[in-house]
PDB file of C-alpha atoms in Angstrom:
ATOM      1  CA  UNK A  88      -7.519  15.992   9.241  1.00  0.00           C
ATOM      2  CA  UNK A  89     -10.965  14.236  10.794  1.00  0.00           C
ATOM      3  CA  UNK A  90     -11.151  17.444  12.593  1.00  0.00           C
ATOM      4  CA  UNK A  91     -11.471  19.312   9.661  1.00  0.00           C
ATOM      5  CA  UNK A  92     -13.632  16.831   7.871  1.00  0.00           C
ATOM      6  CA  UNK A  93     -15.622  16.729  10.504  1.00  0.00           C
ATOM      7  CA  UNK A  94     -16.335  20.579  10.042  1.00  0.00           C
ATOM      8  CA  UNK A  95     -16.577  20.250   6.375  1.00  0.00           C
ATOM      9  CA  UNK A  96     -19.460  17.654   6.047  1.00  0.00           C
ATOM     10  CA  UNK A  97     -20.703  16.892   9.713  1.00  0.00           C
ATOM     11  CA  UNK A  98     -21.337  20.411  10.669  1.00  0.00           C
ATOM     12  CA  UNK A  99     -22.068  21.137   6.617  1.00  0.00           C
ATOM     13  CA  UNK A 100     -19.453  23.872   6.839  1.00  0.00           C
ATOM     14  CA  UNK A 101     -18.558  23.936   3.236  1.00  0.00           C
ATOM     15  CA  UNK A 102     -16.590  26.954   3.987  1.00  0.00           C
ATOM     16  CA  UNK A 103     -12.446  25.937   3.271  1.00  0.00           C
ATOM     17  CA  UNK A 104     -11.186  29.315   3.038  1.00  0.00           C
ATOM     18  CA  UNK A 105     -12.263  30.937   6.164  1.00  0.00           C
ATOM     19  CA  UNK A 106     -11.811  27.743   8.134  1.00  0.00           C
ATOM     20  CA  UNK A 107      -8.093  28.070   7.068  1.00  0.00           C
ATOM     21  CA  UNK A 108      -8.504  31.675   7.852  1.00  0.00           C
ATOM     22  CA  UNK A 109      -8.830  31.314  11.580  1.00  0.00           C
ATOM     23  CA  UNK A 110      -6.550  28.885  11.987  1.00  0.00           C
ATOM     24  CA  UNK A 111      -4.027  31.137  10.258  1.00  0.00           C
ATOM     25  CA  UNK A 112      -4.826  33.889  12.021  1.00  0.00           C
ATOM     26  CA  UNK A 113      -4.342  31.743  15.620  1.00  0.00           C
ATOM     27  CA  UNK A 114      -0.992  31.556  14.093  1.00  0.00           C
ATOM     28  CA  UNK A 115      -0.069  34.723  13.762  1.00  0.00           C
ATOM     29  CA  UNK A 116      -1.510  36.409  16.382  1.00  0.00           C
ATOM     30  CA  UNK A 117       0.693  33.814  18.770  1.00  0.00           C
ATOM     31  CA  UNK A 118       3.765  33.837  16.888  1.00  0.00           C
ATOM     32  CA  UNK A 119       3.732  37.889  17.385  1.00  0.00           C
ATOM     33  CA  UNK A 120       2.822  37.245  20.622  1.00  0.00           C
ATOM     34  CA  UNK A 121       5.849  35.118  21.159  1.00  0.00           C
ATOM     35  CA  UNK A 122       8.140  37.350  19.016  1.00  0.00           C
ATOM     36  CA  UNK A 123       7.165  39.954  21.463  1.00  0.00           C
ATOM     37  CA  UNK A 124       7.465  38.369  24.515  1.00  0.00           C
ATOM     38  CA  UNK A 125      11.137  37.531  23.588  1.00  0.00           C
ATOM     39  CA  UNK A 126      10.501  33.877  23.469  1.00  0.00           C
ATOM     40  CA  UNK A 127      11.780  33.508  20.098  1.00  0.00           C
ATOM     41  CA  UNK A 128      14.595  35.985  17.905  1.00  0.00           C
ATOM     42  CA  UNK A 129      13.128  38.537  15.679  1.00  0.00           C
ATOM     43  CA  UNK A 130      16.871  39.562  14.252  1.00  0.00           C
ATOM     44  CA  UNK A 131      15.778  39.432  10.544  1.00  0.00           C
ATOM     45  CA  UNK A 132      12.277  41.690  10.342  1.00  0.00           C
ATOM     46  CA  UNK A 133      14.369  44.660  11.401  1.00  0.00           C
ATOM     47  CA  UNK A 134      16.077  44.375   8.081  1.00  0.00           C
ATOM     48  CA  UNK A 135      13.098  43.619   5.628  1.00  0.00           C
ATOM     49  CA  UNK A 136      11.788  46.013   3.431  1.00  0.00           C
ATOM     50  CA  UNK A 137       8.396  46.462   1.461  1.00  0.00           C
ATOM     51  CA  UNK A 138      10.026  45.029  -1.198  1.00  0.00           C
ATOM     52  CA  UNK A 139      11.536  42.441   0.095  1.00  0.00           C
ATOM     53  CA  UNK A 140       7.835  41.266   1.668  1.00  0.00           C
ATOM     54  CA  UNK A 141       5.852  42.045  -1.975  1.00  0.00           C
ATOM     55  CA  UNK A 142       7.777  40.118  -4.041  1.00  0.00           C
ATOM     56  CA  UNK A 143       9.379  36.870  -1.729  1.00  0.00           C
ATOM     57  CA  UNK A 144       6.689  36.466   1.353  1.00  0.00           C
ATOM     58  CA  UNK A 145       3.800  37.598  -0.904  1.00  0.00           C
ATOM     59  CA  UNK A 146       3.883  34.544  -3.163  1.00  0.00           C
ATOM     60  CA  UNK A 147       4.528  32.591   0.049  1.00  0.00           C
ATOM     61  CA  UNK A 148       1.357  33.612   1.335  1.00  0.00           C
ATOM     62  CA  UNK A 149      -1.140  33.354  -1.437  1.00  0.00           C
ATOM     63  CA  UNK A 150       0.243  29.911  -2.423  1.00  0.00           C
ATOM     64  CA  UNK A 151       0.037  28.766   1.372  1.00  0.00           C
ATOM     65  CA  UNK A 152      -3.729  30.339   1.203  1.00  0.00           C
ATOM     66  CA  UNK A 153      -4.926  28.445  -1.918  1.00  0.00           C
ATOM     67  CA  UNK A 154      -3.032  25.404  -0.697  1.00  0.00           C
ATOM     68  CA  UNK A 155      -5.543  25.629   2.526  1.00  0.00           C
ATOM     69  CA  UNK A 156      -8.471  26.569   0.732  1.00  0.00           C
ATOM     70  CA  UNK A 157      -7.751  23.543  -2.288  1.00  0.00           C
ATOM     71  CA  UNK A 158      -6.742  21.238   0.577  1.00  0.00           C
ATOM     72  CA  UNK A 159     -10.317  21.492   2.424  1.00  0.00           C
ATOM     73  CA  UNK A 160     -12.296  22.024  -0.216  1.00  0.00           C
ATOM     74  CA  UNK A 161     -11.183  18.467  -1.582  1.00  0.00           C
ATOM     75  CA  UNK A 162     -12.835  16.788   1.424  1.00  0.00           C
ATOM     76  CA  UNK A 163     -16.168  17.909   0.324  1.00  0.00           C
ATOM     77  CA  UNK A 164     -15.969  15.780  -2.566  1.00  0.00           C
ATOM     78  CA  UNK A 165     -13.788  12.219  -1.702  1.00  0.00           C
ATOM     79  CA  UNK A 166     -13.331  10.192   1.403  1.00  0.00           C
ATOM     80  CA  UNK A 167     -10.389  11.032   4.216  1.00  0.00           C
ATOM     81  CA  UNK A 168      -8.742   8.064   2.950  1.00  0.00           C
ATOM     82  CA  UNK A 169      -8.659   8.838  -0.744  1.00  0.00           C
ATOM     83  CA  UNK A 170      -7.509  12.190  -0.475  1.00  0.00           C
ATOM     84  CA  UNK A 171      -4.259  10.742   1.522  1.00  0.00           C
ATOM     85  CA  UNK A 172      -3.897   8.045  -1.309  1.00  0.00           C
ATOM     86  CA  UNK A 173      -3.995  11.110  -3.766  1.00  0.00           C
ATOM     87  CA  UNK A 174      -0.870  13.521  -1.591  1.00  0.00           C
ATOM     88  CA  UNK A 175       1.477  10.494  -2.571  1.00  0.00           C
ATOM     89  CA  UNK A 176       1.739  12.363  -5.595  1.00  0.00           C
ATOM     90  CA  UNK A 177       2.908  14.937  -3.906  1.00  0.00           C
ATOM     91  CA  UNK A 178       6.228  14.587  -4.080  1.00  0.00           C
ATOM     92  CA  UNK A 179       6.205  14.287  -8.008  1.00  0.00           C
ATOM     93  CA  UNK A 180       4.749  17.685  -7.800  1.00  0.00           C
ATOM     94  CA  UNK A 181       7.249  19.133  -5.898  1.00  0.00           C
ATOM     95  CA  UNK A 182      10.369  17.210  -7.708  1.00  0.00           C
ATOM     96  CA  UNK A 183       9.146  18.584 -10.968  1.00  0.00           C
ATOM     97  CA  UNK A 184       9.272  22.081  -9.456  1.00  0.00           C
ATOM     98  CA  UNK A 185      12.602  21.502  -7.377  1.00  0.00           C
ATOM     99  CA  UNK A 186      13.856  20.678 -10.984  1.00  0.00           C
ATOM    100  CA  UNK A 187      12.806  23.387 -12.875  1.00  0.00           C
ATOM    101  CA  UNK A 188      13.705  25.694  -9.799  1.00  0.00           C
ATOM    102  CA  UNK A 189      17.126  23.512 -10.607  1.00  0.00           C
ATOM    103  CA  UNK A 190      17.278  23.224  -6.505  1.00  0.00           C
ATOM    104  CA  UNK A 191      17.312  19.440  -7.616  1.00  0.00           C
ATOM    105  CA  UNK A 192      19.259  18.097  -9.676  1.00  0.00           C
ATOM    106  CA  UNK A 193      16.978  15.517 -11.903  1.00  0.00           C
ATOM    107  CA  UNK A 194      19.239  11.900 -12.314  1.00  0.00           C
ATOM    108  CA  UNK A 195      17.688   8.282 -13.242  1.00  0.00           C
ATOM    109  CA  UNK A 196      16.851   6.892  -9.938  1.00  0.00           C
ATOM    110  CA  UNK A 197      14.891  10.707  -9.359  1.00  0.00           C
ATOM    111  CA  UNK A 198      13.173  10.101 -13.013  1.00  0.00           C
ATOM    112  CA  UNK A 199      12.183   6.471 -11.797  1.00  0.00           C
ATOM    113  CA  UNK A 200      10.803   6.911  -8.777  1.00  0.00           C
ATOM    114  CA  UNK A 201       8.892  10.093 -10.232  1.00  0.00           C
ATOM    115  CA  UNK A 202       7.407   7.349 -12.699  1.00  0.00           C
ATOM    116  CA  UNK A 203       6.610   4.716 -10.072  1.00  0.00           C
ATOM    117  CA  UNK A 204       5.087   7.141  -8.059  1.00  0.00           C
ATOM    118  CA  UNK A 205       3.263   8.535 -11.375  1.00  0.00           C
ATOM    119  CA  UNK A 206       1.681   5.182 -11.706  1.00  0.00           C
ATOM    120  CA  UNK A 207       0.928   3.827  -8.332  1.00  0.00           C
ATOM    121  CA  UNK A 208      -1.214   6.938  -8.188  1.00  0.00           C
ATOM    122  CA  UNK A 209      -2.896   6.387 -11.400  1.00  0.00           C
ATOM    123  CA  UNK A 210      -3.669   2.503 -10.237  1.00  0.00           C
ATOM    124  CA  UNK A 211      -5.288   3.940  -6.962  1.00  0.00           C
ATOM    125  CA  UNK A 212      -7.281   6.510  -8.668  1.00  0.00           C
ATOM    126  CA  UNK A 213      -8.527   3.793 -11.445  1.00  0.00           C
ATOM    127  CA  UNK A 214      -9.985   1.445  -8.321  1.00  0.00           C
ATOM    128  CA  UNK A 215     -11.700   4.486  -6.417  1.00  0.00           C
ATOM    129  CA  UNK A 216     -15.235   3.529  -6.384  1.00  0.00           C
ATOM    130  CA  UNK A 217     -16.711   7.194  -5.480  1.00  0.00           C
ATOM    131  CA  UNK A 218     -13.893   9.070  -6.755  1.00  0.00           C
ATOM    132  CA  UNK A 219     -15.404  12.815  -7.693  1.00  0.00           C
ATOM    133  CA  UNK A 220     -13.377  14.026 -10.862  1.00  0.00           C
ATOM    134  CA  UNK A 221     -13.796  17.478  -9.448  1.00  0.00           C
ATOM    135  CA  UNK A 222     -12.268  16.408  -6.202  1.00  0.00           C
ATOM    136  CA  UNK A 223      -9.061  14.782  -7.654  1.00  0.00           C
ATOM    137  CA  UNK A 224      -8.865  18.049  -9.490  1.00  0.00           C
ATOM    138  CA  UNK A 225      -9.304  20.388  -6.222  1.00  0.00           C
ATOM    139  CA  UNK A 226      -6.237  17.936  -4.124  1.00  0.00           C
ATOM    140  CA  UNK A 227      -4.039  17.982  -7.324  1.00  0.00           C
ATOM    141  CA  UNK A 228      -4.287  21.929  -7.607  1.00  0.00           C
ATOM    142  CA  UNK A 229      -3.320  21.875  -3.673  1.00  0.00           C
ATOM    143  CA  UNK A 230      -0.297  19.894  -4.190  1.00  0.00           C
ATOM    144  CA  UNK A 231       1.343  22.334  -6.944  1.00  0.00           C
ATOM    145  CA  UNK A 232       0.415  25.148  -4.623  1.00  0.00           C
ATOM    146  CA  UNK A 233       1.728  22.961  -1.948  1.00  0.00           C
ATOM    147  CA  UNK A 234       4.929  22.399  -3.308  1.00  0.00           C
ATOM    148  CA  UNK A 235       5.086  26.260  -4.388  1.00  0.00           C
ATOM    149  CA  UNK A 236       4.525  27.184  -0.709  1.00  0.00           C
ATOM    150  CA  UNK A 237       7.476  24.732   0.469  1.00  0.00           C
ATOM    151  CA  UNK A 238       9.887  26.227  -2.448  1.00  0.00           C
ATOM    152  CA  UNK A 239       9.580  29.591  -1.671  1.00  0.00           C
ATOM    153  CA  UNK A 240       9.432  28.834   2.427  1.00  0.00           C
ATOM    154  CA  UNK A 241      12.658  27.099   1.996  1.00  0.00           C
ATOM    155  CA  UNK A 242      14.780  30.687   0.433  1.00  0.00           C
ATOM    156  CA  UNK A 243      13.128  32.141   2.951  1.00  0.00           C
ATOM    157  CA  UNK A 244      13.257  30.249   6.037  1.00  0.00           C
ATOM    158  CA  UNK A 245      16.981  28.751   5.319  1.00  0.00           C
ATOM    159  CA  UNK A 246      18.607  31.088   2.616  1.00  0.00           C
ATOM    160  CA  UNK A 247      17.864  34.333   4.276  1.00  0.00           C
ATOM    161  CA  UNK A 248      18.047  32.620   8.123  1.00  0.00           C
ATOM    162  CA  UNK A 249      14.608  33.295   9.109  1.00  0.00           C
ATOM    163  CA  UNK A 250      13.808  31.768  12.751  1.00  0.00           C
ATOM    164  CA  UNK A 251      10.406  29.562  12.245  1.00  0.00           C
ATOM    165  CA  UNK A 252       8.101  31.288  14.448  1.00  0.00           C
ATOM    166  CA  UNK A 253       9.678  34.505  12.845  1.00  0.00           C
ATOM    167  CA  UNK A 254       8.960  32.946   9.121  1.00  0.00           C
ATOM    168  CA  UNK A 255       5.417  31.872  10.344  1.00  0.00           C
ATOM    169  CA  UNK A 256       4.728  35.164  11.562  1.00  0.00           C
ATOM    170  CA  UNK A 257       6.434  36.649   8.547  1.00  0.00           C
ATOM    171  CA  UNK A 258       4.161  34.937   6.223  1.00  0.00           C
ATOM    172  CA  UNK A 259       0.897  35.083   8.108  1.00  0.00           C
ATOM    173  CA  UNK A 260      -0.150  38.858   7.048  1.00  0.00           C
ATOM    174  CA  UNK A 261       0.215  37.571   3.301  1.00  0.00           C
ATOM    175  CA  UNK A 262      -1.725  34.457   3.643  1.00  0.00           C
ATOM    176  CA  UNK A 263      -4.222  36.232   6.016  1.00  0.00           C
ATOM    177  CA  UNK A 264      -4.772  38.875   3.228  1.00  0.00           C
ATOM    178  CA  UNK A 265      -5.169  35.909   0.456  1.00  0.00           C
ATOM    179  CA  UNK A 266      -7.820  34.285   2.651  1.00  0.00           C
ATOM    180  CA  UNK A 267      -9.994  36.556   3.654  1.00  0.00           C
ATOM    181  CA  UNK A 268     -10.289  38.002  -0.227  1.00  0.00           C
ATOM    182  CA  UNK A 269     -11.035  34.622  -1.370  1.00  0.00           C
ATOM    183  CA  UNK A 270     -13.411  33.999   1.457  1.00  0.00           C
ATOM    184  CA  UNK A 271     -15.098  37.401   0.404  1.00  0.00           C
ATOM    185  CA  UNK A 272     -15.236  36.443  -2.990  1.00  0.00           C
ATOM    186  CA  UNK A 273     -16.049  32.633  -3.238  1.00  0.00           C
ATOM    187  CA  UNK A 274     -17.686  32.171   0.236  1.00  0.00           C
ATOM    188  CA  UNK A 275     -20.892  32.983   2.277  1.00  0.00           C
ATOM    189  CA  UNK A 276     -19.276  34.807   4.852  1.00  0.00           C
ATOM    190  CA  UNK A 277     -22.381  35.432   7.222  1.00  0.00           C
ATOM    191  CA  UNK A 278     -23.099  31.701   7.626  1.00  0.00           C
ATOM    192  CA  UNK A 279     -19.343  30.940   8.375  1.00  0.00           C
ATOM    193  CA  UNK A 280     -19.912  33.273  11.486  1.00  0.00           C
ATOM    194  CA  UNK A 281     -23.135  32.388  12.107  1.00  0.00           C
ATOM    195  CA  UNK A 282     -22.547  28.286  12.226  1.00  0.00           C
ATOM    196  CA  UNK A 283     -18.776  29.041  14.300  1.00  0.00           C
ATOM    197  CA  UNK A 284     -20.801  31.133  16.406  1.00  0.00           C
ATOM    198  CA  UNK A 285     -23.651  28.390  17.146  1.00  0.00           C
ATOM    199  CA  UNK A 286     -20.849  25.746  18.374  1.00  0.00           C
ATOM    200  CA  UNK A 287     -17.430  27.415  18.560  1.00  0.00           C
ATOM    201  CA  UNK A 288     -15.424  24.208  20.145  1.00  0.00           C
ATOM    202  CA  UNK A 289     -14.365  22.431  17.295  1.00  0.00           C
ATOM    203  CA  UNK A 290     -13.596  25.565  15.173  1.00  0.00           C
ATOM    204  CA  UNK A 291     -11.289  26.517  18.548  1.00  0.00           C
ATOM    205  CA  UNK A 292      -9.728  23.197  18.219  1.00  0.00           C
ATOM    206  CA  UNK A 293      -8.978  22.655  14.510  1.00  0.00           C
ATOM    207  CA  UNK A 294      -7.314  26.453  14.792  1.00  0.00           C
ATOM    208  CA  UNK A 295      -4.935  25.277  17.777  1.00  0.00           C
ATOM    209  CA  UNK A 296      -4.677  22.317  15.472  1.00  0.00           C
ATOM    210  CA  UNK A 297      -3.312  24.441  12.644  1.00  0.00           C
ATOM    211  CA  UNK A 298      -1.038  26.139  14.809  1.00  0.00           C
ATOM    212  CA  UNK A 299       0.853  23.251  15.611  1.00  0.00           C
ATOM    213  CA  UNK A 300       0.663  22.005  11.838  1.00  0.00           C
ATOM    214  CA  UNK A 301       2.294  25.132  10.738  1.00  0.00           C
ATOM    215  CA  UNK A 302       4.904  25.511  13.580  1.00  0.00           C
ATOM    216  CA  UNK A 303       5.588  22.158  12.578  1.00  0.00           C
ATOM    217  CA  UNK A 304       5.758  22.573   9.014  1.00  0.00           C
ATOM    218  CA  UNK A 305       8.250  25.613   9.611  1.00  0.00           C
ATOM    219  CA  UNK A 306      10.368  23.781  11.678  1.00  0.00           C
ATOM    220  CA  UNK A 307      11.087  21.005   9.606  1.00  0.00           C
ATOM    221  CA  UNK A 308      11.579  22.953   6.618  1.00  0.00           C
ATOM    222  CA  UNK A 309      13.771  25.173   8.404  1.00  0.00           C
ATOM    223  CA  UNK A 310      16.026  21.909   9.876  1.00  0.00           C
ATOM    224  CA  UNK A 311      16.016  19.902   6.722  1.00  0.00           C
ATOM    225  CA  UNK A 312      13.712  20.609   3.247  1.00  0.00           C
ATOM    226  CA  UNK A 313      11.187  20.720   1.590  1.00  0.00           C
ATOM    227  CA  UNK A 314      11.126  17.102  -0.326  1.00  0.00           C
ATOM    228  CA  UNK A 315      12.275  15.529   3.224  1.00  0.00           C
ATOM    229  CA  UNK A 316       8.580  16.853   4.635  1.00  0.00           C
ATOM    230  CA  UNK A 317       7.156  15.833   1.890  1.00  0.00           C
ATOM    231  CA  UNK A 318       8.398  12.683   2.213  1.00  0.00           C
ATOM    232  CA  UNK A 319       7.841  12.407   6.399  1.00  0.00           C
ATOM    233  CA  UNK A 320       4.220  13.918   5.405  1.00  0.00           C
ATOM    234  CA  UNK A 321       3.427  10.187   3.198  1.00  0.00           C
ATOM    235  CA  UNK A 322       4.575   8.241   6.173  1.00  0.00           C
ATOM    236  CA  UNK A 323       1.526  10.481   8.085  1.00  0.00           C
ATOM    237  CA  UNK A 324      -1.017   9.762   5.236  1.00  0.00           C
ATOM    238  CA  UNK A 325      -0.767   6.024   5.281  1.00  0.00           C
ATOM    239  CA  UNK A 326      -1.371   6.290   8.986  1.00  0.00           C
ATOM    240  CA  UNK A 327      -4.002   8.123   8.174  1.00  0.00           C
ATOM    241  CA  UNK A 328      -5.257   5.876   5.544  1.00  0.00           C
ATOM    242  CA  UNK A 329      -5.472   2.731   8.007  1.00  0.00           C
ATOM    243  CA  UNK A 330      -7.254   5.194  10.648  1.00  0.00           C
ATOM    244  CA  UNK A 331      -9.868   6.114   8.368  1.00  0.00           C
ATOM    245  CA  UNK A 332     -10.525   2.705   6.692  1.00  0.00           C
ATOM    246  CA  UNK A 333     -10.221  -0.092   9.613  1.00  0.00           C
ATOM    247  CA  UNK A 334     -10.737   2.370  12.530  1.00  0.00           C
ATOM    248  CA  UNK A 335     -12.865   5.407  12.197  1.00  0.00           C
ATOM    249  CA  UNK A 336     -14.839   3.182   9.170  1.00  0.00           C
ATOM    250  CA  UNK A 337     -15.917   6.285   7.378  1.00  0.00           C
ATOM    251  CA  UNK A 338     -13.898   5.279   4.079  1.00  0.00           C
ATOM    252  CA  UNK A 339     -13.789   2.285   1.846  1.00  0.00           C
ATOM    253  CA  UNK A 340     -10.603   1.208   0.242  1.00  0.00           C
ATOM    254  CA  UNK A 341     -10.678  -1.627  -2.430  1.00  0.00           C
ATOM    255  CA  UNK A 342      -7.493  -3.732  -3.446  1.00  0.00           C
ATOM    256  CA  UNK A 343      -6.526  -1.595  -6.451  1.00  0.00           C
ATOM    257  CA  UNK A 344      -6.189   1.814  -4.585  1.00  0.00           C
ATOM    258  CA  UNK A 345      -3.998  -0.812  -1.996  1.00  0.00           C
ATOM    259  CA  UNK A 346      -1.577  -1.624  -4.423  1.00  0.00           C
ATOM    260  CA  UNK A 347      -1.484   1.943  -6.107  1.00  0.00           C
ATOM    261  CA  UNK A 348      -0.417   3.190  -2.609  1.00  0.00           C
ATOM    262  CA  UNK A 349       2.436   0.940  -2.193  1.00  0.00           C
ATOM    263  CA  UNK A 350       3.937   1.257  -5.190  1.00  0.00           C
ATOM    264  CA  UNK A 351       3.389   5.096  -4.993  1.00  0.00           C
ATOM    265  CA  UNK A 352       5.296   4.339  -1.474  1.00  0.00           C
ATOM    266  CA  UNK A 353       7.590   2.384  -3.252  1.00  0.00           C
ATOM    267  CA  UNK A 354       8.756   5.396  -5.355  1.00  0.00           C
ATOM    268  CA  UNK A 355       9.102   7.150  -2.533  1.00  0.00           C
ATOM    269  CA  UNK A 356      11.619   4.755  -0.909  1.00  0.00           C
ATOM    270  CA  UNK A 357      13.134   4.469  -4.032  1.00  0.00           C
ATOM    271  CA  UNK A 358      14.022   8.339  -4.003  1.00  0.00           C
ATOM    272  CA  UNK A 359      15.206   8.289  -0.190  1.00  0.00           C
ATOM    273  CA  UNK A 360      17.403   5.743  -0.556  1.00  0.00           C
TER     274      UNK A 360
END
């Protein structure tokens, strides 16, 4: 996450899609590499067919690609620790898709908790000091694409018994594809190479970064779901939240965003237990 935001505005590398892009592509490439080295089981891509791939790991990999793209993009406009504060809404996206998807079944303490969360969230945003309307926008757009991505990752990775490096190589093609034609279309392509070119390291980095976040991400989805990573991923953001404000210094949290994140928290506990 500072990695990335480091790119983003340090190295004025306002480029979210292809930054994504070769971290995806890291992915891939080593998840083949793995697949083909035996190190992992490749049982299921025998069996899948062009239809199969259009229609259930093509939506996986455009929403994983504008999740990516949203997800960066919304560093450009609020602070590390803001944009963490703002993903504990997360999870009300992704319950009000589990529902309609009806892989949830909605009951009162669910409805609660989606309210508490609802306005712990709206507290926090009310006592952001440089909170960019745009940017709120840009992180809430990543979290319904977010929780799309985890939906559809879950029939596929648990429901049809895909292997996680399998699924993440599975998946990568489509997201690669989704990347690069946004890229194309929204970004200057020519300075992307030309600034990754002039100091390669932390580009290498944040891509072996994203391979791990993705392994990850497929591994826990495979082993449990997607609201329990959801739910893991807020314990990560309030670390992240403390890093940024009392170590690293480069946000500024007042009192009001303080208490919107613990009683977004709080509805989060709420649903657990």
């Amino acid at each position: 996450i500072f990695l990335n935001k480091h790119i983003l505005v340090d190295i004025d590398f306002p480029y979210g899609s292809f930054l994504s892009l070769m971290g995806l592509c890291l992915s891939t490439c080593l998840s083949g590499g793995a697949l083909y080295a035996g190190l992992a089981s490749s049982e299921q891509l025998a069996g899948m067919t062009p239809s199969f791939y259009a229609t259930r790991v093509g939506p996986i990999g455009a929403a994983l690609a504008l999740c990516l793209t949203t997800g960066n993009v919304a560093y450009l406009y609020n602070s590390v620790a803001f944009v963490q504060i703002l993903k504990a809404f997360a999870p009300v996206v992704l319950m009000v898709l589990l529902f309609v998807s009806r892989l949830e079944r909605p009951s009162a303490v669910l409805v609660l908790s989606i309210l508490i969360i609802s306005a712990g969230t709206a507290v926090a945003v009310q006592g952001e000091v440089h909170m960019s309307a745009y940017g709120v926008a840009v992180m809430l757009a990543s979290e319904v694409f977010e929780a799309i991505k985890l939906i559809t990752m879950q029939i596929l990775l648990v429901d049809r018994k895909f292997g996680s490096v399998e699924g993440l190589f599975v998946m990568g093609p489509a997201a690669i594809v989704a990347l690069a034609i946004t890229s194309l279309l929204l970004e200057d392509v020519g300075d992307a190479c030309a600034k990754v070119a002039a100091n390669p390291l932390p580009f290498v980095a944040a891509s072996m970064g994203g391979v791990v976040v993705n392994l990850a991400t497929n591994l826990m989805v495979q082993a449990t779901s997607a609201l329990t990573l959801r739910i893991t991923s807020l314990v990560r953001n309030f670390g992240v939240v403390i890093v940024s404000t009392w170590v690293v210094g480069d946000s500024h949290i007042t009192d009001q965003e303080y208490a919107g994140f613990f009683f977004s928290v709080l509805g989060v506990a709420m649903y657990q237990h």
